Amino acid sequence: MRKKLLILGMCVAMVFSMTACKSSSSGKTASNGELTDNSKADMQGTLYKTTVKLGQYKGLKVGESNAKATEEEIEKAVQNVLESNATDRKYEEGVLELGDTANIDFEGKINGVAFEGGTSKGYNLKLGGGGFIKGFEDGLVGKKVGETVELNLKFPDDYKNSSTGELSEHAGKDVIFTVTINCFNRSIVPELTDAFVKEYCTVYKVETVSELKEYLEKQLVLNKKLSAIWQTLLDSTEITYNKGEVAGLVEQMKNQYVQYYNAYGMKLSDYLEYAGMTEEEFDQQMDTSVRNSLKNIVIAMTVAREEGLEVTETEYREEVDPDVEAGTFDSLEEFQAMYPKQDTVDSLLYYKVLEWIADKCEVVPDTEIETTTKEPETTTAAE
């Protein structure tokens, strides 16, 4: 399901972040803290200690404009698929265009004097990415490989030091950058053909352009329906958090941050100092994030059990076998060591529940949709 949810953005990222922090190299789960076999799973989904009292989740009203996808939306989704399969090509001659990644040597001078941080060789700069001050990237568009360009620019009046966040001494000053273009990379977007679909879109179980558009249209409508009604479901659902479960997930999420920054030779404290955040504020942010995600996931898992929804072994294998057969993993066991079966099942089940809820929506004129919501009710249980 990691690949199938290309279009569906609402809520789904939450379940992935939660299942990612739910697992550990030791095979423990956050919901019960016990060792698990990565090759086994409850096909009705993880049973959390945090519980919910569901509000209305069947027959929720959705406006007719959110029950269809426009041609423009479908074409944009198609373009996203094409761009996600684009390949980079290196050019050692030619003219730069917006969107190219130029490899450049540059030297900046203020009043004829080079300044710290203003000189680099072999720097890769995406034109149009907004990485440099206004006028720098635009000044390279239309220039040729091998050409040296002189850019007469000015630092913004509010230009800040990237490492301290404080106003830079260069703010508001004129600057001249001498830039030499070494080469550039350009993203080549494939053409939309049946051959492209058959080769690159097999994960969506489509083989023609027409089938791809139908699939994307379905995902767009699903996404729009859920975006329209999900908050109503959240607001009408009472949740009782389990302290230990929340604390365990917060700790695991925090450890992920620690590991991430350690990989770059940094400490979490370095990031917090840069972000201007205390550890207590960071912990509170993690707590809020976990609680929000947990509510979404527990709602979905509870609906699944209420309605008898589950993931079949066939559905599970249809999801994981392509990765194994493609040689990404040597065996199913190796795949499950990286992606425990329960995590994959939970993701598949989450998607199945979303589809089920969206399918049960009642489509009505937009004028019938109420815009008011109430505050959700929550309580926290003991360990």
Short mmCIF file of C-alpha atoms in Angstrom, two decimals:
data_model
loop_
_atom_site.label_atom_id
_atom_site.label_comp_id
_atom_site.label_asym_id
_atom_site.label_seq_id
_atom_site.Cartn_x
_atom_site.Cartn_y
_atom_site.Cartn_z
CA MET A 1 0.00 0.00 0.00
CA ARG A 2 2.97 2.29 0.27
CA LYS A 3 2.91 2.66 -3.51
CA LYS A 4 -0.80 2.43 -4.21
CA LEU A 5 -1.63 5.51 -2.20
CA LEU A 6 -0.01 7.89 -4.65
CA ILE A 7 -3.04 10.16 -4.79
CA LEU A 8 -4.71 9.59 -1.45
CA GLY A 9 -3.10 12.07 0.93
CA MET A 10 -5.70 12.74 3.61
CA CYS A 11 -5.05 10.82 6.84
CA VAL A 12 -3.03 8.09 5.13
CA ALA A 13 0.34 9.64 5.93
CA MET A 14 -0.68 9.42 9.57
CA VAL A 15 -1.09 5.68 9.57
CA PHE A 16 2.27 5.21 7.86
CA SER A 17 4.06 7.38 10.41
CA MET A 18 2.42 5.48 13.24
CA THR A 19 3.16 2.02 11.91
CA ALA A 20 6.72 3.13 11.23
CA CYS A 21 7.26 4.09 14.84
CA LYS A 22 5.22 1.17 16.11
CA SER A 23 7.86 -1.31 14.97
CA SER A 24 11.41 -1.61 16.16
CA SER A 25 14.39 -3.71 15.26
CA SER A 26 13.62 -5.84 18.30
CA GLY A 27 10.19 -6.68 16.92
CA LYS A 28 8.26 -4.96 19.72
CA THR A 29 4.93 -3.25 19.15
CA ALA A 30 3.89 -0.04 20.85
CA SER A 31 0.42 -1.31 21.62
CA ASN A 32 1.45 -4.11 23.95
CA GLY A 33 5.24 -3.97 24.29
CA GLU A 34 5.56 -7.70 23.63
CA LEU A 35 7.85 -9.44 21.17
CA THR A 36 6.13 -10.33 17.93
CA ASP A 37 6.79 -12.60 14.97
CA ASN A 38 7.18 -10.36 11.93
CA SER A 39 5.69 -13.07 9.72
CA LYS A 40 2.39 -13.17 11.63
CA ALA A 41 -0.47 -10.71 11.85
CA ASP A 42 -4.01 -10.20 13.07
CA MET A 43 -5.78 -9.75 9.73
CA GLN A 44 -8.46 -7.65 11.45
CA GLY A 45 -5.81 -5.09 12.39
CA THR A 46 -3.88 -4.16 15.52
CA LEU A 47 -6.01 -4.05 18.66
CA TYR A 48 -4.93 -0.89 20.49
CA LYS A 49 -5.32 -0.20 24.21
CA THR A 50 -6.54 3.27 23.30
CA THR A 51 -10.27 2.97 22.58
CA VAL A 52 -12.95 5.02 20.85
CA LYS A 53 -16.71 5.37 21.01
CA LEU A 54 -17.58 5.83 17.36
CA GLY A 55 -19.87 8.58 16.20
CA GLN A 56 -21.75 8.39 12.91
CA TYR A 57 -19.54 6.90 10.22
CA LYS A 58 -22.14 5.52 7.81
CA GLY A 59 -24.27 7.76 5.63
CA LEU A 60 -22.23 10.89 6.23
CA LYS A 61 -23.26 13.61 3.81
CA VAL A 62 -20.90 14.85 1.14
CA GLY A 63 -21.54 17.65 -1.34
CA GLU A 64 -21.91 16.66 -4.97
CA SER A 65 -18.85 18.71 -5.93
CA ASN A 66 -16.78 16.40 -3.70
CA ALA A 67 -18.20 13.27 -5.29
CA LYS A 68 -16.60 13.80 -8.69
CA ALA A 69 -13.23 14.71 -10.16
CA THR A 70 -12.79 17.34 -12.85
CA GLU A 71 -10.85 16.75 -16.06
CA GLU A 72 -8.28 19.25 -14.84
CA GLU A 73 -7.78 17.32 -11.60
CA ILE A 74 -7.42 14.04 -13.46
CA GLU A 75 -4.89 15.50 -15.90
CA LYS A 76 -2.89 16.93 -13.00
CA ALA A 77 -2.87 13.50 -11.34
CA VAL A 78 -1.69 11.93 -14.61
CA GLN A 79 1.09 14.51 -14.85
CA ASN A 80 2.16 13.66 -11.29
CA VAL A 81 2.48 10.01 -12.33
CA LEU A 82 4.57 10.94 -15.35
CA GLU A 83 6.83 13.28 -13.37
CA SER A 84 7.33 10.67 -10.66
CA ASN A 85 8.82 8.43 -13.36
CA ALA A 86 10.97 11.12 -14.94
CA THR A 87 14.67 10.43 -15.49
CA ASP A 88 17.58 12.84 -15.23
CA ARG A 89 19.88 13.40 -18.19
CA LYS A 90 23.21 15.16 -17.94
CA TYR A 91 24.05 17.83 -20.54
CA GLU A 92 27.60 19.06 -21.11
CA GLU A 93 26.44 21.53 -23.72
CA GLY A 94 23.23 23.40 -24.34
CA VAL A 95 21.13 26.21 -22.90
CA LEU A 96 19.73 26.29 -19.37
CA GLU A 97 15.98 26.25 -18.82
CA LEU A 98 13.85 26.83 -15.73
CA GLY A 99 13.69 23.54 -13.82
CA ASP A 100 17.18 22.40 -14.81
CA THR A 101 19.75 21.64 -12.11
CA ALA A 102 22.85 23.60 -13.00
CA ASN A 103 26.32 22.62 -11.79
CA ILE A 104 28.11 25.92 -11.21
CA ASP A 105 31.19 27.60 -9.78
CA PHE A 106 30.45 31.00 -8.27
CA GLU A 107 32.07 33.79 -6.31
CA GLY A 108 30.20 36.62 -4.64
CA LYS A 109 31.72 40.00 -3.80
CA ILE A 110 30.44 42.97 -1.83
CA ASN A 111 32.27 46.20 -2.60
CA GLY A 112 34.83 44.13 -4.51
CA VAL A 113 35.60 41.84 -1.55
CA ALA A 114 34.69 38.14 -1.44
CA PHE A 115 32.69 37.20 1.65
CA GLU A 116 32.35 34.04 3.70
CA GLY A 117 29.78 31.63 2.27
CA GLY A 118 29.65 33.45 -1.06
CA THR A 119 32.01 31.15 -2.98
CA SER A 120 31.61 27.55 -4.10
CA LYS A 121 32.71 25.13 -6.82
CA GLY A 122 30.67 22.33 -8.34
CA TYR A 123 27.48 23.54 -6.67
CA ASN A 124 24.22 22.00 -7.90
CA LEU A 125 21.42 24.57 -8.10
CA LYS A 126 17.87 23.86 -9.27
CA LEU A 127 16.70 26.83 -11.31
CA GLY A 128 13.34 27.96 -10.01
CA GLY A 129 13.78 26.23 -6.68
CA GLY A 130 14.23 29.49 -4.79
CA GLY A 131 17.43 28.36 -3.16
CA PHE A 132 19.34 31.57 -3.84
CA ILE A 133 18.48 35.26 -3.58
CA LYS A 134 16.09 36.80 -6.09
CA GLY A 135 17.59 37.21 -9.55
CA PHE A 136 20.35 34.60 -9.20
CA GLU A 137 18.50 31.65 -10.70
CA ASP A 138 16.60 33.72 -13.27
CA GLY A 139 19.91 35.23 -14.34
CA LEU A 140 21.17 31.80 -15.44
CA VAL A 141 18.13 30.84 -17.52
CA GLY A 142 19.00 31.04 -21.22
CA LYS A 143 22.76 30.88 -20.59
CA LYS A 144 25.00 28.20 -22.13
CA VAL A 145 27.24 25.55 -20.62
CA GLY A 146 30.77 26.95 -20.38
CA GLU A 147 29.54 30.52 -20.17
CA THR A 148 30.59 32.83 -17.33
CA VAL A 149 27.89 35.21 -16.14
CA GLU A 150 28.12 38.29 -13.95
CA LEU A 151 25.01 38.87 -11.85
CA ASN A 152 24.50 42.27 -10.24
CA LEU A 153 22.08 41.63 -7.40
CA LYS A 154 21.02 42.83 -3.98
CA PHE A 155 20.48 40.93 -0.76
CA PRO A 156 16.93 41.35 0.63
CA ASP A 157 16.55 43.87 3.44
CA ASP A 158 15.35 41.06 5.72
CA TYR A 159 18.06 38.55 4.66
CA LYS A 160 18.90 36.29 7.61
CA ASN A 161 21.86 34.13 8.57
CA SER A 162 20.84 30.53 7.79
CA SER A 163 22.68 29.10 10.81
CA THR A 164 21.50 31.57 13.47
CA GLY A 165 18.24 32.86 12.05
CA GLU A 166 19.36 36.41 12.87
CA LEU A 167 19.51 39.33 10.44
CA SER A 168 22.62 38.96 8.27
CA GLU A 169 25.28 41.63 7.96
CA HIS A 170 24.75 41.36 4.18
CA ALA A 171 21.08 42.35 4.38
CA GLY A 172 20.20 45.12 1.93
CA LYS A 173 23.68 45.21 0.37
CA ASP A 174 24.55 45.10 -3.34
CA VAL A 175 26.44 41.98 -4.44
CA ILE A 176 28.08 40.80 -7.65
CA PHE A 177 28.19 37.08 -8.34
CA THR A 178 30.51 35.71 -11.02
CA VAL A 179 29.09 32.37 -12.13
CA THR A 180 30.54 29.73 -14.47
CA ILE A 181 28.18 27.05 -15.79
CA ASN A 182 29.87 23.64 -15.87
CA CYS A 183 26.99 21.41 -16.98
CA PHE A 184 23.38 20.73 -16.08
CA ASN A 185 20.88 17.94 -15.46
CA ARG A 186 17.42 18.03 -16.99
CA SER A 187 14.45 15.93 -15.95
CA ILE A 188 12.99 14.04 -18.93
CA VAL A 189 9.30 13.36 -18.40
CA PRO A 190 8.04 10.29 -20.32
CA GLU A 191 5.13 10.46 -22.74
CA LEU A 192 1.75 9.09 -21.72
CA THR A 193 1.25 5.93 -23.77
CA ASP A 194 -0.17 2.46 -23.20
CA ALA A 195 3.41 1.16 -23.27
CA PHE A 196 4.40 3.54 -20.46
CA VAL A 197 1.38 2.54 -18.36
CA LYS A 198 2.01 -1.16 -18.87
CA GLU A 199 5.65 -0.86 -17.80
CA TYR A 200 5.49 1.65 -14.97
CA CYS A 201 1.96 1.50 -13.53
CA THR A 202 1.55 -2.20 -12.81
CA VAL A 203 1.19 -1.44 -9.09
CA TYR A 204 -2.16 0.16 -9.91
CA LYS A 205 -3.22 -2.96 -11.84
CA VAL A 206 -3.77 -1.00 -15.05
CA GLU A 207 -2.34 -1.53 -18.53
CA THR A 208 -3.76 1.28 -20.67
CA VAL A 209 -3.99 5.07 -20.52
CA SER A 210 -7.76 4.82 -20.19
CA GLU A 211 -7.49 2.41 -17.25
CA LEU A 212 -4.92 4.62 -15.54
CA LYS A 213 -7.19 7.67 -15.79
CA GLU A 214 -10.12 5.67 -14.40
CA TYR A 215 -7.97 4.51 -11.49
CA LEU A 216 -6.75 8.04 -10.73
CA GLU A 217 -10.27 9.43 -10.97
CA LYS A 218 -11.41 6.88 -8.38
CA GLN A 219 -8.58 7.86 -6.04
CA LEU A 220 -9.32 11.56 -6.45
CA VAL A 221 -13.01 11.10 -5.65
CA LEU A 222 -12.13 8.94 -2.67
CA ASN A 223 -9.73 11.58 -1.42
CA LYS A 224 -12.23 14.41 -1.88
CA LYS A 225 -15.01 12.53 -0.11
CA LEU A 226 -12.80 11.71 2.85
CA SER A 227 -11.44 15.23 3.08
CA ALA A 228 -15.02 16.47 3.22
CA ILE A 229 -16.34 14.12 5.91
CA TRP A 230 -13.39 12.93 7.99
CA GLN A 231 -13.37 15.89 10.37
CA THR A 232 -17.06 15.27 11.07
CA LEU A 233 -16.22 11.70 12.02
CA LEU A 234 -13.36 12.86 14.24
CA ASP A 235 -15.56 15.44 15.98
CA SER A 236 -18.32 12.93 16.72
CA THR A 237 -15.95 10.28 18.11
CA GLU A 238 -15.03 10.06 21.81
CA ILE A 239 -11.57 8.69 22.52
CA THR A 240 -10.01 7.30 25.67
CA TYR A 241 -6.23 7.36 25.40
CA ASN A 242 -4.11 4.80 27.16
CA LYS A 243 -1.28 6.65 28.95
CA GLY A 244 1.26 3.90 28.48
CA GLU A 245 0.48 3.47 24.80
CA VAL A 246 0.75 7.20 24.10
CA ALA A 247 3.98 7.49 26.11
CA GLY A 248 5.49 4.50 24.31
CA LEU A 249 4.69 5.92 20.89
CA VAL A 250 6.01 9.35 21.86
CA GLU A 251 9.26 7.79 23.05
CA GLN A 252 9.66 5.76 19.86
CA MET A 253 8.94 8.76 17.67
CA LYS A 254 11.44 10.81 19.64
CA ASN A 255 14.04 8.06 19.22
CA GLN A 256 13.48 8.19 15.46
CA TYR A 257 14.41 11.87 15.50
CA VAL A 258 17.48 11.12 17.59
CA GLN A 259 18.61 8.40 15.16
CA TYR A 260 17.95 10.65 12.16
CA TYR A 261 20.12 13.48 13.45
CA ASN A 262 22.78 11.09 14.72
CA ALA A 263 23.13 9.80 11.16
CA TYR A 264 24.14 13.34 10.16
CA GLY A 265 26.55 13.76 13.04
CA MET A 266 24.14 15.93 15.01
CA LYS A 267 22.30 15.71 18.29
CA LEU A 268 18.62 16.32 18.83
CA SER A 269 19.59 19.21 21.08
CA ASP A 270 21.35 20.84 18.11
CA TYR A 271 18.11 20.72 16.10
CA LEU A 272 16.05 22.06 19.02
CA GLU A 273 18.48 24.95 19.50
CA TYR A 274 18.28 25.78 15.79
CA ALA A 275 14.47 25.56 15.86
CA GLY A 276 14.27 27.70 18.98
CA MET A 277 12.40 24.98 20.85
CA THR A 278 12.87 23.56 24.33
CA GLU A 279 12.86 19.81 24.91
CA GLU A 280 9.59 20.17 26.84
CA GLU A 281 8.01 21.94 23.86
CA PHE A 282 9.33 19.25 21.53
CA ASP A 283 7.90 16.50 23.75
CA GLN A 284 4.52 18.27 23.76
CA GLN A 285 4.62 18.50 19.97
CA MET A 286 5.34 14.77 19.76
CA ASP A 287 2.52 14.03 22.20
CA THR A 288 0.02 16.03 20.13
CA SER A 289 1.17 14.39 16.91
CA VAL A 290 0.87 10.89 18.37
CA ARG A 291 -2.59 11.56 19.80
CA ASN A 292 -3.89 12.94 16.50
CA SER A 293 -2.51 10.03 14.51
CA LEU A 294 -3.60 7.46 17.07
CA LYS A 295 -7.19 8.72 16.95
CA ASN A 296 -7.31 8.30 13.16
CA ILE A 297 -5.86 4.82 13.29
CA VAL A 298 -7.97 3.53 16.18
CA ILE A 299 -11.13 4.84 14.50
CA ALA A 300 -10.26 2.90 11.35
CA MET A 301 -9.35 -0.28 13.22
CA THR A 302 -12.55 -0.05 15.28
CA VAL A 303 -14.73 0.43 12.20
CA ALA A 304 -13.03 -2.59 10.65
CA ARG A 305 -13.99 -4.79 13.59
CA GLU A 306 -17.51 -3.35 13.82
CA GLU A 307 -18.14 -4.09 10.14
CA GLY A 308 -16.20 -7.35 9.89
CA LEU A 309 -13.60 -5.93 7.50
CA GLU A 310 -10.25 -7.68 7.29
CA VAL A 311 -7.29 -8.21 4.98
CA THR A 312 -7.15 -11.58 3.26
CA GLU A 313 -3.94 -13.50 2.80
CA THR A 314 -4.40 -13.09 -0.97
CA GLU A 315 -4.62 -9.30 -0.63
CA TYR A 316 -1.52 -9.28 1.53
CA ARG A 317 0.48 -11.36 -0.93
CA GLU A 318 -0.70 -9.26 -3.87
CA GLU A 319 0.80 -6.27 -2.08
CA VAL A 320 4.17 -7.72 -1.08
CA ASP A 321 4.93 -10.33 -3.77
CA PRO A 322 5.81 -7.78 -6.50
CA ASP A 323 8.65 -6.42 -4.34
CA VAL A 324 9.96 -9.91 -3.68
CA GLU A 325 9.59 -11.04 -7.29
CA ALA A 326 11.27 -7.89 -8.59
CA GLY A 327 14.39 -8.80 -6.64
CA THR A 328 14.08 -5.87 -4.23
CA PHE A 329 14.13 -8.50 -1.50
CA ASP A 330 15.58 -11.99 -1.73
CA SER A 331 12.65 -13.59 0.07
CA LEU A 332 9.35 -12.92 1.79
CA GLU A 333 11.13 -13.37 5.12
CA GLU A 334 13.59 -10.61 4.22
CA PHE A 335 10.70 -8.34 3.23
CA GLN A 336 8.96 -9.01 6.53
CA ALA A 337 12.12 -8.28 8.45
CA MET A 338 11.99 -4.78 6.99
CA TYR A 339 8.19 -4.45 6.88
CA PRO A 340 6.56 -6.63 9.56
CA LYS A 341 3.41 -8.32 8.30
CA GLN A 342 1.23 -6.57 10.87
CA ASP A 343 2.35 -3.13 9.67
CA THR A 344 1.49 -3.96 6.06
CA VAL A 345 -1.84 -5.49 7.07
CA ASP A 346 -2.72 -2.41 9.12
CA SER A 347 -1.94 -0.13 6.16
CA LEU A 348 -4.01 -2.26 3.77
CA LEU A 349 -6.88 -2.43 6.25
CA TYR A 350 -6.74 1.32 6.85
CA TYR A 351 -7.14 1.91 3.13
CA LYS A 352 -9.97 -0.63 2.94
CA VAL A 353 -11.82 1.15 5.76
CA LEU A 354 -11.40 4.53 4.07
CA GLU A 355 -12.87 3.12 0.86
CA TRP A 356 -15.74 1.54 2.80
CA ILE A 357 -16.61 4.78 4.63
CA ALA A 358 -16.40 6.84 1.43
CA ASP A 359 -18.64 4.35 -0.36
CA LYS A 360 -21.26 4.74 2.38
CA CYS A 361 -21.41 8.52 2.00
CA GLU A 362 -24.68 10.13 0.96
CA VAL A 363 -24.16 12.55 -1.94
CA VAL A 364 -26.31 15.67 -1.58
CA PRO A 365 -26.37 19.17 -3.10
CA ASP A 366 -23.57 21.35 -1.78
CA THR A 367 -26.14 23.70 -0.21
CA GLU A 368 -27.20 20.96 2.21
CA ILE A 369 -23.78 20.58 3.78
CA GLU A 370 -23.42 22.06 7.26
CA THR A 371 -20.19 23.89 7.99
CA THR A 372 -20.26 23.86 11.80
CA THR A 373 -18.32 21.32 13.86
CA LYS A 374 -18.03 20.65 17.57
CA GLU A 375 -14.98 20.09 19.70
CA PRO A 376 -14.02 16.41 19.98
CA GLU A 377 -14.26 14.75 23.38
CA THR A 378 -11.25 12.93 24.80
CA THR A 379 -10.25 11.29 28.01
CA THR A 380 -7.06 9.59 29.14
CA ALA A 381 -7.10 6.23 30.82
CA ALA A 382 -4.54 4.89 33.23
CA GLU A 383 -1.90 2.38 32.23
#
